[in-house]
mmCIF file of C-alpha atoms in Angstrom:
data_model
loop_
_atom_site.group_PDB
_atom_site.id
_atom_site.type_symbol
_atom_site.label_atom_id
_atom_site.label_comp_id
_atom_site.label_asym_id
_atom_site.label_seq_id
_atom_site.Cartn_x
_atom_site.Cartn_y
_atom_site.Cartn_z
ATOM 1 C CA UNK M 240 37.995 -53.781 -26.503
ATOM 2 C CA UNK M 241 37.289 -51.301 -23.989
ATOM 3 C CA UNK M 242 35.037 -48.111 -24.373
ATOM 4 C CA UNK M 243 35.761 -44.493 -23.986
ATOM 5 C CA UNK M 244 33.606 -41.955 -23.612
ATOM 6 C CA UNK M 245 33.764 -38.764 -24.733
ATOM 7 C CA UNK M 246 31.878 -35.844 -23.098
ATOM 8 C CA UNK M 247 31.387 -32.905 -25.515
ATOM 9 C CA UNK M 248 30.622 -29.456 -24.098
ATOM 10 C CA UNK M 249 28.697 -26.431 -25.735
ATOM 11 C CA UNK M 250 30.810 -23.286 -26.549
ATOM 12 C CA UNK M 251 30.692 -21.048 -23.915
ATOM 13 C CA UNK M 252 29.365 -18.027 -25.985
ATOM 14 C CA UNK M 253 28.235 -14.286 -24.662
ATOM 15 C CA UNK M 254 24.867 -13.705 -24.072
ATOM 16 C CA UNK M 255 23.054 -10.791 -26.393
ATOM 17 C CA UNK M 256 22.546 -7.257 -25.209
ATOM 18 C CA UNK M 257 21.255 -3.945 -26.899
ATOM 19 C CA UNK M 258 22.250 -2.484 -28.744
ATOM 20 C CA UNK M 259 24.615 -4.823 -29.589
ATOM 21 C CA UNK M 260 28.156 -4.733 -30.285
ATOM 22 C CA UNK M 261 31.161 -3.140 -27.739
ATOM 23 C CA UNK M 262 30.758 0.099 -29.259
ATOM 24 C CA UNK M 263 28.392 1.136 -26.843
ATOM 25 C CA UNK M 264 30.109 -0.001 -23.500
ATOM 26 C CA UNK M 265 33.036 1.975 -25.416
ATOM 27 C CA UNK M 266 30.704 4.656 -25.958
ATOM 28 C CA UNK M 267 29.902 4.686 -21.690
ATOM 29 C CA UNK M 268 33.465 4.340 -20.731
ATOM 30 C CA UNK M 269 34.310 7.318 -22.964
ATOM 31 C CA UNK M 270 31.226 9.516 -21.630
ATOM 32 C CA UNK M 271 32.428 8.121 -18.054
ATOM 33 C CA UNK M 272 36.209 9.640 -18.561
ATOM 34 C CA UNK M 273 35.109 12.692 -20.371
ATOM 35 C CA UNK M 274 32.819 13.567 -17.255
ATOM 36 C CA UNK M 275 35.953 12.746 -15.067
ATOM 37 C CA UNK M 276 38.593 15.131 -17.026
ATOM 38 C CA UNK M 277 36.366 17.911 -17.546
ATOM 39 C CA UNK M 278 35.249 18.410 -13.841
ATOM 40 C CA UNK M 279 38.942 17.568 -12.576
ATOM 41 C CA UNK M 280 40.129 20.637 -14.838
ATOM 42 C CA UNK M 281 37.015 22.725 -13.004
ATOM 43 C CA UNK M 282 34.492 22.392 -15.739
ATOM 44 C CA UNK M 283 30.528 21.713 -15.027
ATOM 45 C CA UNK M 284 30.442 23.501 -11.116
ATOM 46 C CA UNK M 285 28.127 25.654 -12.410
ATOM 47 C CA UNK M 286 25.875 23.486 -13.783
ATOM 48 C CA UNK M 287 26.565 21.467 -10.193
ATOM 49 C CA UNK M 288 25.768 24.277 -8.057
ATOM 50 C CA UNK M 289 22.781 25.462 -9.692
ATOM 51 C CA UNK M 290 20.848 22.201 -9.515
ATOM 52 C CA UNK M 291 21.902 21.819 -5.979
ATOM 53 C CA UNK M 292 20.614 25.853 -5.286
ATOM 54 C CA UNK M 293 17.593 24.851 -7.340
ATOM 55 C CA UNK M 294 16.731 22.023 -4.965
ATOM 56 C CA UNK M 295 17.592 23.802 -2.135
ATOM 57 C CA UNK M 296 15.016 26.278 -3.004
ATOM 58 C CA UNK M 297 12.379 24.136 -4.226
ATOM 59 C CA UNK M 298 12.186 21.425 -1.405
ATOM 60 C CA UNK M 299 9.197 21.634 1.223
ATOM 61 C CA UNK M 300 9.156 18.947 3.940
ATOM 62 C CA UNK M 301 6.210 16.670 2.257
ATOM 63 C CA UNK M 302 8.669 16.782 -0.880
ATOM 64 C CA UNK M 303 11.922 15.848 1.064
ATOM 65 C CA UNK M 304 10.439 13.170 3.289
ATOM 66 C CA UNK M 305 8.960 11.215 -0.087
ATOM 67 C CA UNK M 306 12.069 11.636 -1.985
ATOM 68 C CA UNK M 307 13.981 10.826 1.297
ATOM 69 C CA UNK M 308 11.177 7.342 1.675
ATOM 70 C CA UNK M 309 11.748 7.170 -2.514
ATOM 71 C CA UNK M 310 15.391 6.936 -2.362
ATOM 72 C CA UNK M 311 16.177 3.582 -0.282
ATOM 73 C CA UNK M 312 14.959 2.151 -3.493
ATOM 74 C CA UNK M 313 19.043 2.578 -4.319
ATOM 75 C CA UNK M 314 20.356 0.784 -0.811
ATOM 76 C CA UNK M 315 22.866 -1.172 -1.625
ATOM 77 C CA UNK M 316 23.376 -3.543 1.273
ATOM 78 C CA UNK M 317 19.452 -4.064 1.338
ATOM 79 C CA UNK M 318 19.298 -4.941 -2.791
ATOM 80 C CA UNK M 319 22.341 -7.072 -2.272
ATOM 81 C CA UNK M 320 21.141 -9.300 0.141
ATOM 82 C CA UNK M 321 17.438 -9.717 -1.774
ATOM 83 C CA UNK M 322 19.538 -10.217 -4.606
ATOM 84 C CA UNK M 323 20.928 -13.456 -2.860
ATOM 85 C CA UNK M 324 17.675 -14.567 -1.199
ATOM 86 C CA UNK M 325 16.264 -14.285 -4.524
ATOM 87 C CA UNK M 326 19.290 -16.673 -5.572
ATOM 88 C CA UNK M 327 19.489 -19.063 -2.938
ATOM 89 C CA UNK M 328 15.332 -19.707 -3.280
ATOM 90 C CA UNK M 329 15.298 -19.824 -7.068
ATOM 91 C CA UNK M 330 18.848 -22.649 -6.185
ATOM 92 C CA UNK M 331 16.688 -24.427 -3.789
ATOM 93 C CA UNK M 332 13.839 -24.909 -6.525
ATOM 94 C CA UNK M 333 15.824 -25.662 -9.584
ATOM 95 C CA UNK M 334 18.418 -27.947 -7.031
ATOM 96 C CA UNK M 335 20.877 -26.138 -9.363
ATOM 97 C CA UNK M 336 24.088 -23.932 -7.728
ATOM 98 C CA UNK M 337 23.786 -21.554 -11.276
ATOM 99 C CA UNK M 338 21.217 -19.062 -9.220
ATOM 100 C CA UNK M 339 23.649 -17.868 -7.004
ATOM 101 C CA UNK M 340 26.373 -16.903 -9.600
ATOM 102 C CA UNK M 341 24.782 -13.741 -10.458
ATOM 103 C CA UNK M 342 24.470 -11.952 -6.990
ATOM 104 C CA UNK M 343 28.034 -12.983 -6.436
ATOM 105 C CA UNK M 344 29.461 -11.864 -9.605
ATOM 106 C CA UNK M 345 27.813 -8.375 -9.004
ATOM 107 C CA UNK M 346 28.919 -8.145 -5.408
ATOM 108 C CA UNK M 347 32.354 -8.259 -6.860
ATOM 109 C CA UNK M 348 32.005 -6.574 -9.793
ATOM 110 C CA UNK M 349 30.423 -3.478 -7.937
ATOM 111 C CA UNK M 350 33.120 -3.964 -4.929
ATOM 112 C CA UNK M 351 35.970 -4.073 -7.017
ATOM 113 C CA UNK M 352 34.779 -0.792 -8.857
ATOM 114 C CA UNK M 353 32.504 1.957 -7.682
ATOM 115 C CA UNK M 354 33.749 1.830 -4.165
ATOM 116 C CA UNK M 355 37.597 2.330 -4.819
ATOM 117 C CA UNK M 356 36.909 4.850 -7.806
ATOM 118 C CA UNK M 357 34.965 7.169 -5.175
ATOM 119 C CA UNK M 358 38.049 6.928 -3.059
ATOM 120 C CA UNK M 359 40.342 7.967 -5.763
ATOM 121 C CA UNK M 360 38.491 11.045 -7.416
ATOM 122 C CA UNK M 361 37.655 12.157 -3.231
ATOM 123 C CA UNK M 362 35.082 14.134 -3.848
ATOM 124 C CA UNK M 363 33.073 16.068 -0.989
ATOM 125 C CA UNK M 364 28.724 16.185 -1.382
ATOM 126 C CA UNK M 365 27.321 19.093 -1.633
ATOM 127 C CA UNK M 366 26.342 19.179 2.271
ATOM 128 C CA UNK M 367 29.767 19.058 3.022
ATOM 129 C CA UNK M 368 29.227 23.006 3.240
ATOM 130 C CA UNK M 369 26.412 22.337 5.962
ATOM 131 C CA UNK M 370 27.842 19.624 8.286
ATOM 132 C CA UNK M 371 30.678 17.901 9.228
ATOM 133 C CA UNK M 372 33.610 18.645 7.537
ATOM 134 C CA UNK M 373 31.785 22.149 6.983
ATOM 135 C CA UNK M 374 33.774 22.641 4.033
ATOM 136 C CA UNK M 375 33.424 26.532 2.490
ATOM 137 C CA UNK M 376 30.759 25.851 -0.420
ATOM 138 C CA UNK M 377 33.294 26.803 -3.221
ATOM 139 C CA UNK M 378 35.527 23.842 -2.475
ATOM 140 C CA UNK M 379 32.932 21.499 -1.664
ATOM 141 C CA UNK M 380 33.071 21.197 -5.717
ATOM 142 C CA UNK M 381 36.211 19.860 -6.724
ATOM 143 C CA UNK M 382 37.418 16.058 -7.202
ATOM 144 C CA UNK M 383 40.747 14.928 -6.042
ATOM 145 C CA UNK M 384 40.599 16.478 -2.439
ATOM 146 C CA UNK M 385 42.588 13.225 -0.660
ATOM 147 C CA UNK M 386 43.863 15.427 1.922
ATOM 148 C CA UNK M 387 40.038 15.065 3.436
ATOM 149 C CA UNK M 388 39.085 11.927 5.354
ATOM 150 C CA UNK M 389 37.798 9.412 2.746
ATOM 151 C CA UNK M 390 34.666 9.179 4.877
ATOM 152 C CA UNK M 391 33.768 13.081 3.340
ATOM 153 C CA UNK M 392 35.032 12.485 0.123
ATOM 154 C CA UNK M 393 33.690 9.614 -1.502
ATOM 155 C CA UNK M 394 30.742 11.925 -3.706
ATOM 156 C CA UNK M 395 31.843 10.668 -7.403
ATOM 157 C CA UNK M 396 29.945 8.358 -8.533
ATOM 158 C CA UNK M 397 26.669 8.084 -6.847
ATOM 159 C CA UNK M 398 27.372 4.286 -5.640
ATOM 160 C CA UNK M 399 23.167 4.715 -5.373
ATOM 161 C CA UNK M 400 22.465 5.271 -8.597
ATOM 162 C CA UNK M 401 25.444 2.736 -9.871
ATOM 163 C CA UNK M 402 24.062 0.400 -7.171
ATOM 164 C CA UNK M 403 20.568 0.768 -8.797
ATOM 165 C CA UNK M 404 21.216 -0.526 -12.355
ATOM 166 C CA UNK M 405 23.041 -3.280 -11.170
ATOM 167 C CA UNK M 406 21.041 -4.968 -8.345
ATOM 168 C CA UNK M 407 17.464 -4.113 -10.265
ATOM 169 C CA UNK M 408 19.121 -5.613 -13.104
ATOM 170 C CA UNK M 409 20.277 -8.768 -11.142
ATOM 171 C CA UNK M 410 16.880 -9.086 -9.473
ATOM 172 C CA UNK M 411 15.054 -9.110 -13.021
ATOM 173 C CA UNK M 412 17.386 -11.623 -14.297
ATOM 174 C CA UNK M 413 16.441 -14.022 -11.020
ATOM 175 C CA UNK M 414 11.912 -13.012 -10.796
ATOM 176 C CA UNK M 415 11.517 -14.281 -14.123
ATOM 177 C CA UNK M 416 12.728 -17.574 -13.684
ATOM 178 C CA UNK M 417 11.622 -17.694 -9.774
ATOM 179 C CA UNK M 418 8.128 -17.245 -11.574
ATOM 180 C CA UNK M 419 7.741 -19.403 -14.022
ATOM 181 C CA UNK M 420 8.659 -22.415 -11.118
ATOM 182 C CA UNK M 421 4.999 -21.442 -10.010
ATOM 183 C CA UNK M 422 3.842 -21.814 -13.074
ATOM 184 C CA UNK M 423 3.764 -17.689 -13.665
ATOM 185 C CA UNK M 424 4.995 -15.550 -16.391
ATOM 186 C CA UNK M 425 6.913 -12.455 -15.604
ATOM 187 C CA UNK M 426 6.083 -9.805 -19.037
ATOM 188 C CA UNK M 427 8.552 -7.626 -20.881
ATOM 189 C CA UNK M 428 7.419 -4.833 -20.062
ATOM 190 C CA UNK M 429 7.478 -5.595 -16.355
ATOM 191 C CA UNK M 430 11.370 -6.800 -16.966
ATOM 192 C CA UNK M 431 11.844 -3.676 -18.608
ATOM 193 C CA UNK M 432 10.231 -1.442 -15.518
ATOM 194 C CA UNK M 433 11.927 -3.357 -12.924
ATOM 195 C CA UNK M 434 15.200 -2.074 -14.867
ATOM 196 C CA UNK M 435 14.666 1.372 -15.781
ATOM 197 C CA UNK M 436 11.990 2.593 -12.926
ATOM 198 C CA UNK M 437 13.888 2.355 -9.694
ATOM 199 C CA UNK M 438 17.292 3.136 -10.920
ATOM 200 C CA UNK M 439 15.720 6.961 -12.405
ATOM 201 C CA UNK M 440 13.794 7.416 -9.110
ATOM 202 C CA UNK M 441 17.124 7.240 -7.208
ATOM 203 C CA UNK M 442 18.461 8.813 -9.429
ATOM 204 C CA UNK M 443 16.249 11.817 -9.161
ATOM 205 C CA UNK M 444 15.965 11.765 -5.677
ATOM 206 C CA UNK M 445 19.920 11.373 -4.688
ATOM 207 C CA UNK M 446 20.232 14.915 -6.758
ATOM 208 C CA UNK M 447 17.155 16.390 -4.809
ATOM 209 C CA UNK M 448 18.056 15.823 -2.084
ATOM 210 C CA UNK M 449 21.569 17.420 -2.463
ATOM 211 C CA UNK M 450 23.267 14.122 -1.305
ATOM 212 C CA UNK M 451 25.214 13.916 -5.141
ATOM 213 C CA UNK M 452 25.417 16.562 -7.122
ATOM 214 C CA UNK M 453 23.853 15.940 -10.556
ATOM 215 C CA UNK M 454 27.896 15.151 -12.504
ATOM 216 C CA UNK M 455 27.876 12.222 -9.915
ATOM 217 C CA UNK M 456 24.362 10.814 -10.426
ATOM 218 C CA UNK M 457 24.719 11.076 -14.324
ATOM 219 C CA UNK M 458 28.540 9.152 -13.395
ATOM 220 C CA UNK M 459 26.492 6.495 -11.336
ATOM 221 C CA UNK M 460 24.224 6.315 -14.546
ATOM 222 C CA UNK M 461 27.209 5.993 -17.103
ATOM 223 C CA UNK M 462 29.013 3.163 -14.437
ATOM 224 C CA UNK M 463 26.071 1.299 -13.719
ATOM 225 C CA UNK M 464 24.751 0.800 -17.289
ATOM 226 C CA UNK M 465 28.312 -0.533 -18.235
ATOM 227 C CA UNK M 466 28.402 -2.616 -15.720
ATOM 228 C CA UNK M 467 24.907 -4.174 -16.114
ATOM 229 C CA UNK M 468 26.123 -4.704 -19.812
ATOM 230 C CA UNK M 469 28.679 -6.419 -18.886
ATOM 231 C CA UNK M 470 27.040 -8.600 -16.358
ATOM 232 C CA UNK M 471 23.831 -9.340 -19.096
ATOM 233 C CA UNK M 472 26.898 -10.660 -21.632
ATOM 234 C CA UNK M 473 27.893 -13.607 -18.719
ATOM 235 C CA UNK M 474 26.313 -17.027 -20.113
ATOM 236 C CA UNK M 475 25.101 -18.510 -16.703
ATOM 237 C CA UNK M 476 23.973 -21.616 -18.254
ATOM 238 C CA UNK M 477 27.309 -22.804 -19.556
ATOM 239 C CA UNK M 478 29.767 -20.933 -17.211
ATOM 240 C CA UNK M 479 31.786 -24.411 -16.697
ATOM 241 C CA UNK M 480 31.280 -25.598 -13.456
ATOM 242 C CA UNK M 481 33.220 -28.231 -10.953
ATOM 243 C CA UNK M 482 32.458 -32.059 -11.863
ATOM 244 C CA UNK M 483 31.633 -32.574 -8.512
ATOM 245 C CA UNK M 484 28.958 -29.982 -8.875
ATOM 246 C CA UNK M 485 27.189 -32.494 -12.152
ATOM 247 C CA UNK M 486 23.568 -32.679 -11.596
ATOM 248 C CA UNK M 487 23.244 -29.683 -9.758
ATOM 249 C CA UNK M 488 23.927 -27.262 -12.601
ATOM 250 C CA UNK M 489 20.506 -27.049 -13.840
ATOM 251 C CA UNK M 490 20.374 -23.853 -16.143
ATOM 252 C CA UNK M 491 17.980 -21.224 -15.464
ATOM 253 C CA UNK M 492 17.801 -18.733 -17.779
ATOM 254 C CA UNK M 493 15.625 -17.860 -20.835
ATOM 255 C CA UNK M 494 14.633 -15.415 -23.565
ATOM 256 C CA UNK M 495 10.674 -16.376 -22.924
#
C-alpha cells in the first residue's frame, strides 16, 4: 500500500508589539488625520512659525553645521541600502533568503506611503520664503498648494523623520541576529537606543534647521511609528515561502 505524506505547517501568527492591541496604531492614524485637518483648515501656523523664528534666531554656525553633520542620521537612500547589506550578509550566514524580506518590505511600505502623501498635502518648507520658489513667508504655511511644482511642495511629513523609525527599526531587527552568528549578544537596551536615539536626533535637527516645520516632523513621528508597528507585527519566520526555496528558509529571528 503506498505512503503519503503529509507536511503540516505552523500558523502563520502576528508577531507581539507594545503596547499591544490595534488600538494604538488606531490611536496614530487618528493623531496623524487630526494633524492633517486642523492645519488644512489654517490651524497650528503659529505654533509653525514661531519654532521656525525661534531657530532662526537661535542658530550660530558651530550649532548649524553639527545639527546639519547630526541630521544624515535620517538619509533615506543611505539607511536603505545598509538596511540590505545588513540583509544580504546576515542571508549569506544563515544560507537562508528570510534576511532580505525585511529591507524589502520597508522599501515598499515607505514607497508606497510617505512619498505620495507629501505629494498630495503639497506643502512648501519653511525656506521656501528664502530660495527658490521664494514664496512670500505667509503662504509658505499652508498644505494643499498643487499649483507649485511638486519638487517645492513635498514638506508634510518629514520623509526624514518617517524614514528614521523605519530603517533604525529594520536595522535593529537584522544586528541582533547578525551578532549572535559571531557568537555576540546585542542588549535591550542597545535595541531600544538604536530605535529611539537616531530617529529624535533627526527629528530635532530637521526642525532646527528650518528644513520641516515642527507639524511635519511630529507627522513623520506619528507615520513612522505606525509603520514600524506594522512592520514589527510581520512573522518573518513563517511568512510561507516558494518550495523551491526549502532549505534555504532558515528563520532568524528571536526574543533573546
Amino acid at each position: 500500500m503506498r505512503q503519503t505524506t503529509t507536511t503540516v505547517r505552523r500558523r502563520v501568527r502576528l508577531r507581539p508589539v507594545h503596547p499591544a492591541g490595534w488600538w494604538y496604531d488606531l490611536l496614530l492614524l487618528t493623531a496623524l488625520v487630526g494633524l492633517t485637518v486642523a492645519l488644512a483648515t489654517g490651524h497650528l501656523f503659529g505654533v509653525d512659525r514661531a519654532v521656525v523664528d525661534w531657530a532662526d534666531a537661535h542658530r550660530p554656525t558651530a550649532a548649524y553645521w553639527i545639527a546639519r553633520v547630526l541630521n544624515l542620521l535620517g538619509q533615506g537612500s543611505p539607511l536603505t541600502l545598509l538596511a540590505a547589506a545588513l540583509g544580504v550578509l546576515l542571508a549569506v550566514r544563515l544560507r537562508s533568503v528570510r534576511p532580505l524580506l525585511p529591507p524589502v518590505v520597508a522599501f515598499g511600505l515607505t514607497l508606497l506611503t510617505i512619498g505620495p502623501l507629501k505629494v498630495w498635502t503639497a506643502r512648501p518648507a519653511p525656506t521656501a520664503s528664502v530660495k527658490e520658489p521664494f514664496l512670500p513667508p505667509e503662504r509658505t504655511l499652508p498644505l494643499f498648494q498643487h499649483d507649485l511644482p511638486v519638487g517645492y511642495a513635498q514638506s508634510y511629513p518629514s520623509g526624514h523623520v518617517a524614514n528614521a523609525i523605519v530603517w533604525y527599526g529594520v536595522l535593529a531587527l537584522l544586528l541582533a541576529p547578525l551578532l549572535r552568528t559571531v557568537g555576540r549578544r546585542m542588549p535591550r537596551p542597545l535595541v531600544t537606543a538604536v530605535r529611539v536615539v537616531p530617529p529624535l536626533v533627526v527629528l530635532g535637527t530637521t526642525t532646527y534647521l528650518g528644513w520641516h516645520w515642527l507639524t511635519d516632523s511630529v507627522a513623520g513621528l506619528l507615520l513612522g511609528l505606525l509603520l514600524d508597528r506594522l512592520l514589527r507585527r510581520v512573522p518573518w519566520d513563517d511568512l510561507p515561502l516558494p518550495a523551491r526555496l526549502h532549505g534555504r528558509d532558515r528563520p532568524f529571528t528571536s526574543d533573546a
